[in-house]
PDB file of C-alpha atoms and ligand atoms in Angstrom:
ATOM      1  CA  UNK A   1      78.297 -57.078  -3.914  1.00  0.00           C
ATOM      2  CA  UNK A   2      77.712 -54.004  -5.618  1.00  0.00           C
ATOM      3  CA  UNK A   3      74.683 -53.970  -6.960  1.00  0.00           C
ATOM      4  CA  UNK A   4      74.624 -52.439 -10.666  1.00  0.00           C
ATOM      5  CA  UNK A   5      73.994 -48.469 -10.084  1.00  0.00           C
ATOM      6  CA  UNK A   6      70.563 -47.892  -9.574  1.00  0.00           C
ATOM      7  CA  UNK A   7      71.317 -45.126 -12.379  1.00  0.00           C
ATOM      8  CA  UNK A   8      68.270 -45.117 -13.634  1.00  0.00           C
ATOM      9  CA  UNK A   9      67.270 -47.382 -16.777  1.00  0.00           C
ATOM     10  CA  UNK A  10      64.747 -45.332 -18.586  1.00  0.00           C
ATOM     11  CA  UNK A  11      63.216 -48.360 -20.067  1.00  0.00           C
ATOM     12  CA  UNK A  12      61.918 -49.046 -16.294  1.00  0.00           C
ATOM     13  CA  UNK A  13      61.236 -45.705 -14.706  1.00  0.00           C
ATOM     14  CA  UNK A  14      58.356 -46.393 -12.706  1.00  0.00           C
ATOM     15  CA  UNK A  15      56.327 -43.721 -14.333  1.00  0.00           C
ATOM     16  CA  UNK A  16      56.543 -45.086 -17.649  1.00  0.00           C
ATOM     17  CA  UNK A  17      53.456 -44.976 -19.442  1.00  0.00           C
ATOM     18  CA  UNK A  18      53.522 -47.760 -22.314  1.00  0.00           C
ATOM     19  CA  UNK A  19      51.291 -47.031 -24.969  1.00  0.00           C
ATOM     20  CA  UNK A  20      50.267 -49.685 -27.125  1.00  0.00           C
ATOM     21  CA  UNK A  21      49.296 -48.753 -30.691  1.00  0.00           C
ATOM     22  CA  UNK A  22      49.533 -49.320 -34.115  1.00  0.00           C
ATOM     23  CA  UNK A  23      52.977 -48.163 -36.307  1.00  0.00           C
ATOM     24  CA  UNK A  24      51.822 -46.232 -38.754  1.00  0.00           C
ATOM     25  CA  UNK A  25      54.623 -47.077 -41.085  1.00  0.00           C
ATOM     26  CA  UNK A  26      54.346 -50.494 -41.129  1.00  0.00           C
ATOM     27  CA  UNK A  27      50.891 -51.947 -39.451  1.00  0.00           C
ATOM     28  CA  UNK A  28      53.002 -53.588 -36.467  1.00  0.00           C
ATOM     29  CA  UNK A  29      50.980 -52.867 -33.005  1.00  0.00           C
ATOM     30  CA  UNK A  30      53.331 -51.776 -31.135  1.00  0.00           C
ATOM     31  CA  UNK A  31      53.741 -51.099 -27.339  1.00  0.00           C
ATOM     32  CA  UNK A  32      55.778 -47.930 -26.733  1.00  0.00           C
ATOM     33  CA  UNK A  33      58.080 -47.285 -23.437  1.00  0.00           C
ATOM     34  CA  UNK A  34      57.708 -43.604 -22.367  1.00  0.00           C
ATOM     35  CA  UNK A  35      55.053 -42.443 -25.208  1.00  0.00           C
ATOM     36  CA  UNK A  36      58.006 -42.936 -27.663  1.00  0.00           C
ATOM     37  CA  UNK A  37      60.050 -45.708 -29.293  1.00  0.00           C
ATOM     38  CA  UNK A  38      61.556 -47.192 -32.398  1.00  0.00           C
ATOM     39  CA  UNK A  39      59.664 -49.456 -34.467  1.00  0.00           C
ATOM     40  CA  UNK A  40      61.395 -52.827 -35.857  1.00  0.00           C
ATOM     41  CA  UNK A  41      60.749 -51.396 -39.240  1.00  0.00           C
ATOM     42  CA  UNK A  42      63.307 -48.453 -37.965  1.00  0.00           C
ATOM     43  CA  UNK A  43      60.673 -45.727 -37.938  1.00  0.00           C
ATOM     44  CA  UNK A  44      60.619 -43.380 -35.149  1.00  0.00           C
ATOM     45  CA  UNK A  45      57.309 -43.452 -33.231  1.00  0.00           C
ATOM     46  CA  UNK A  46      55.806 -41.560 -31.024  1.00  0.00           C
ATOM     47  CA  UNK A  47      52.582 -41.705 -28.958  1.00  0.00           C
ATOM     48  CA  UNK A  48      49.956 -38.559 -29.688  1.00  0.00           C
ATOM     49  CA  UNK A  49      46.803 -39.024 -27.598  1.00  0.00           C
ATOM     50  CA  UNK A  50      47.308 -42.627 -27.318  1.00  0.00           C
ATOM     51  CA  UNK A  51      47.949 -43.247 -31.012  1.00  0.00           C
ATOM     52  CA  UNK A  52      51.168 -44.432 -32.511  1.00  0.00           C
ATOM     53  CA  UNK A  53      52.117 -41.913 -34.912  1.00  0.00           C
ATOM     54  CA  UNK A  54      55.158 -42.110 -37.205  1.00  0.00           C
ATOM     55  CA  UNK A  55      57.885 -39.509 -36.956  1.00  0.00           C
ATOM     56  CA  UNK A  56      58.009 -38.492 -40.836  1.00  0.00           C
ATOM     57  CA  UNK A  57      61.241 -37.343 -40.829  1.00  0.00           C
ATOM     58  CA  UNK A  58      63.277 -39.305 -38.516  1.00  0.00           C
ATOM     59  CA  UNK A  59      64.624 -37.135 -35.984  1.00  0.00           C
ATOM     60  CA  UNK A  60      68.454 -37.954 -35.581  1.00  0.00           C
ATOM     61  CA  UNK A  61      67.939 -39.050 -31.988  1.00  0.00           C
ATOM     62  CA  UNK A  62      65.554 -41.659 -33.417  1.00  0.00           C
ATOM     63  CA  UNK A  63      68.369 -44.157 -33.188  1.00  0.00           C
ATOM     64  CA  UNK A  64      68.348 -43.211 -29.601  1.00  0.00           C
ATOM     65  CA  UNK A  65      64.952 -44.367 -28.972  1.00  0.00           C
ATOM     66  CA  UNK A  66      64.069 -46.983 -27.102  1.00  0.00           C
ATOM     67  CA  UNK A  67      62.880 -50.269 -28.782  1.00  0.00           C
ATOM     68  CA  UNK A  68      59.140 -50.299 -29.010  1.00  0.00           C
ATOM     69  CA  UNK A  69      57.927 -53.564 -28.091  1.00  0.00           C
ATOM     70  CA  UNK A  70      56.249 -55.377 -31.196  1.00  0.00           C
ATOM     71  CA  UNK A  71      53.023 -56.961 -30.136  1.00  0.00           C
ATOM     72  CA  UNK A  72      51.907 -58.050 -33.571  1.00  0.00           C
ATOM     73  CA  UNK A  73      54.046 -58.426 -36.811  1.00  0.00           C
ATOM     74  CA  UNK A  74      52.216 -56.165 -39.424  1.00  0.00           C
ATOM     75  CA  UNK A  75      49.227 -57.387 -41.324  1.00  0.00           C
ATOM     76  CA  UNK A  76      49.731 -59.853 -43.805  1.00  0.00           C
ATOM     77  CA  UNK A  77      49.499 -58.205 -47.302  1.00  0.00           C
ATOM     78  CA  UNK A  78      46.706 -59.304 -49.489  1.00  0.00           C
ATOM     79  CA  UNK A  79      47.488 -62.425 -51.253  1.00  0.00           C
ATOM     80  CA  UNK A  80      48.829 -62.033 -54.604  1.00  0.00           C
ATOM     81  CA  UNK A  81      45.960 -62.849 -56.984  1.00  0.00           C
ATOM     82  CA  UNK A  82      46.213 -66.229 -58.327  1.00  0.00           C
ATOM     83  CA  UNK A  83      48.811 -66.259 -61.407  1.00  0.00           C
ATOM     84  CA  UNK A  84      47.398 -66.384 -64.624  1.00  0.00           C
ATOM     85  CA  UNK A  85      47.923 -69.428 -65.941  1.00  0.00           C
ATOM     86  CA  UNK A  86      50.611 -69.824 -68.133  1.00  0.00           C
ATOM     87  CA  UNK A  87      49.341 -68.556 -72.005  1.00  0.00           C
ATOM     88  CA  UNK A  88      47.313 -71.974 -73.175  1.00  0.00           C
ATOM     89  CA  UNK A  89      48.934 -73.773 -75.735  1.00  0.00           C
ATOM     90  CA  UNK A  90      47.286 -73.107 -79.206  1.00  0.00           C
ATOM     91  CA  UNK A  91      45.094 -76.289 -78.479  1.00  0.00           C
ATOM     92  CA  UNK A  92      41.643 -75.258 -78.016  1.00  0.00           C
ATOM     93  CA  UNK A  93      39.726 -77.141 -75.179  1.00  0.00           C
ATOM     94  CA  UNK A  94      36.419 -76.500 -77.492  1.00  0.00           C
ATOM     95  CA  UNK A  95      37.880 -78.610 -80.221  1.00  0.00           C
ATOM     96  CA  UNK A  96      37.754 -76.284 -82.676  1.00  0.00           C
ATOM     97  CA  UNK A  97      40.763 -75.651 -84.779  1.00  0.00           C
ATOM     98  CA  UNK A  98      42.732 -72.423 -85.067  1.00  0.00           C
ATOM     99  CA  UNK A  99      41.701 -70.726 -88.401  1.00  0.00           C
ATOM    100  CA  UNK A 100      44.718 -71.717 -90.325  1.00  0.00           C
ATOM    101  CA  UNK A 101      44.022 -75.193 -89.100  1.00  0.00           C
ATOM    102  CA  UNK A 102      40.836 -75.156 -90.658  1.00  0.00           C
ATOM    103  CA  UNK A 103      42.075 -73.375 -94.025  1.00  0.00           C
ATOM    104  CA  UNK A 104      44.268 -76.399 -94.419  1.00  0.00           C
ATOM    105  CA  UNK A 105      41.739 -78.485 -93.816  1.00  0.00           C
ATOM    106  CA  UNK A 106      38.669 -76.779 -95.979  1.00  0.00           C
ATOM    107  CA  UNK A 107      41.591 -76.758 -98.987  1.00  0.00           C
ATOM    108  CA  UNK A 108      42.912 -80.747 -98.512  1.00  0.00           C
ATOM    109  CA  UNK A 109      39.095 -81.572 -98.523  1.00  0.00           C
ATOM    110  CA  UNK A 110      38.589 -79.517-101.900  1.00  0.00           C
ATOM    111  CA  UNK A 111      41.165 -80.781-103.837  1.00  0.00           C
ATOM    112  CA  UNK A 112      41.140 -77.569-105.640  1.00  0.00           C
ATOM    113  CA  UNK A 113      42.363 -73.977-104.982  1.00  0.00           C
ATOM    114  CA  UNK A 114      40.218 -71.462-103.358  1.00  0.00           C
ATOM    115  CA  UNK A 115      39.844 -68.363-102.405  1.00  0.00           C
ATOM    116  CA  UNK A 116      39.942 -66.841 -98.596  1.00  0.00           C
ATOM    117  CA  UNK A 117      35.853 -65.805 -99.028  1.00  0.00           C
ATOM    118  CA  UNK A 118      35.178 -69.561-100.036  1.00  0.00           C
ATOM    119  CA  UNK A 119      37.302 -71.100 -97.668  1.00  0.00           C
ATOM    120  CA  UNK A 120      35.699 -68.996 -94.583  1.00  0.00           C
ATOM    121  CA  UNK A 121      32.763 -70.024 -95.755  1.00  0.00           C
ATOM    122  CA  UNK A 122      33.288 -73.776 -95.961  1.00  0.00           C
ATOM    123  CA  UNK A 123      34.949 -73.787 -92.595  1.00  0.00           C
ATOM    124  CA  UNK A 124      31.874 -71.579 -90.776  1.00  0.00           C
ATOM    125  CA  UNK A 125      29.210 -74.150 -92.421  1.00  0.00           C
ATOM    126  CA  UNK A 126      31.165 -77.086 -91.635  1.00  0.00           C
ATOM    127  CA  UNK A 127      32.008 -76.023 -87.743  1.00  0.00           C
ATOM    128  CA  UNK A 128      35.576 -76.349 -88.208  1.00  0.00           C
ATOM    129  CA  UNK A 129      36.126 -72.852 -87.013  1.00  0.00           C
ATOM    130  CA  UNK A 130      34.200 -70.098 -85.137  1.00  0.00           C
ATOM    131  CA  UNK A 131      34.824 -66.362 -85.295  1.00  0.00           C
ATOM    132  CA  UNK A 132      33.435 -63.397 -83.940  1.00  0.00           C
ATOM    133  CA  UNK A 133      35.696 -60.969 -86.408  1.00  0.00           C
ATOM    134  CA  UNK A 134      33.425 -59.357 -88.762  1.00  0.00           C
ATOM    135  CA  UNK A 135      36.002 -59.571 -91.755  1.00  0.00           C
ATOM    136  CA  UNK A 136      36.769 -62.963 -91.696  1.00  0.00           C
ATOM    137  CA  UNK A 137      37.975 -63.915 -95.187  1.00  0.00           C
ATOM    138  CA  UNK A 138      40.479 -61.030 -94.894  1.00  0.00           C
ATOM    139  CA  UNK A 139      41.499 -62.541 -91.201  1.00  0.00           C
ATOM    140  CA  UNK A 140      42.387 -65.836 -92.649  1.00  0.00           C
ATOM    141  CA  UNK A 141      43.734 -64.430 -95.884  1.00  0.00           C
ATOM    142  CA  UNK A 142      46.096 -62.017 -93.953  1.00  0.00           C
ATOM    143  CA  UNK A 143      47.147 -64.940 -91.940  1.00  0.00           C
ATOM    144  CA  UNK A 144      47.739 -67.435 -94.635  1.00  0.00           C
ATOM    145  CA  UNK A 145      50.099 -64.852 -96.606  1.00  0.00           C
ATOM    146  CA  UNK A 146      51.493 -64.312 -93.245  1.00  0.00           C
ATOM    147  CA  UNK A 147      52.443 -67.865 -92.991  1.00  0.00           C
ATOM    148  CA  UNK A 148      53.620 -68.192 -96.692  1.00  0.00           C
ATOM    149  CA  UNK A 149      55.761 -65.461 -96.374  1.00  0.00           C
ATOM    150  CA  UNK A 150      57.550 -66.558 -93.091  1.00  0.00           C
ATOM    151  CA  UNK A 151      57.635 -70.228 -93.999  1.00  0.00           C
ATOM    152  CA  UNK A 152      58.408 -70.529 -97.627  1.00  0.00           C
ATOM    153  CA  UNK A 153      58.157 -73.767 -98.728  1.00  0.00           C
ATOM    154  CA  UNK A 154      57.590 -75.124 -95.465  1.00  0.00           C
ATOM    155  CA  UNK A 155      53.968 -73.068 -94.820  1.00  0.00           C
ATOM    156  CA  UNK A 156      50.860 -75.273 -95.964  1.00  0.00           C
ATOM    157  CA  UNK A 157      49.748 -72.821 -98.031  1.00  0.00           C
ATOM    158  CA  UNK A 158      50.773 -71.936-101.743  1.00  0.00           C
ATOM    159  CA  UNK A 159      49.292 -69.077-103.135  1.00  0.00           C
ATOM    160  CA  UNK A 160      47.471 -70.149-106.350  1.00  0.00           C
ATOM    161  CA  UNK A 161      45.811 -68.100-109.257  1.00  0.00           C
ATOM    162  CA  UNK A 162      44.661 -64.898-108.076  1.00  0.00           C
ATOM    163  CA  UNK A 163      43.734 -64.206-104.539  1.00  0.00           C
ATOM    164  CA  UNK A 164      43.733 -68.239-104.407  1.00  0.00           C
ATOM    165  CA  UNK A 165      45.326 -70.724-102.069  1.00  0.00           C
ATOM    166  CA  UNK A 166      45.863 -74.161-102.332  1.00  0.00           C
ATOM    167  CA  UNK A 167      47.592 -76.311-100.233  1.00  0.00           C
ATOM    168  CA  UNK A 168      51.175 -77.662-100.451  1.00  0.00           C
ATOM    169  CA  UNK A 169      51.553 -80.911-101.776  1.00  0.00           C
TER     170      UNK A 169
HETATM  171 ZN1   ZN B   1      56.922 -50.080 -38.207  1.00  0.00          ZN
END
């Protein structure tokens, strides 16, 4: 029974020293045979002073390196932050209306055309709407103009006499 020749398997030479350390490339803890080896991440690694460092420019001989034994997988990446909830629909939990909804309601209740300033005063006084804006009347005015321009006859608002609005009938 011819044993396989004793051609030394360099992986198992008696004097092989194994060095355990952390792969600088991927963070796996690896054990290097003969102070050098190749991590699962593909990096050629070499131990220096007991630390496993990465061979920055993988030398040609790298692929011939013995496989380093993986002791532990790389640390898990930091968990992704919880995804932001899909942008909430425009319904508001506090029961407040959007500026345009409130404007439409105020105009409906008024039964006459109003300018933006008066509408905003009523919207705020009635608690239908809250804003931190400094120029809420300008904001509402612009929003109504936009809705009219965009939706035309489908808009809830109509322009009335100068600077005033009314609701679509
Ligand atoms: Zn690695």
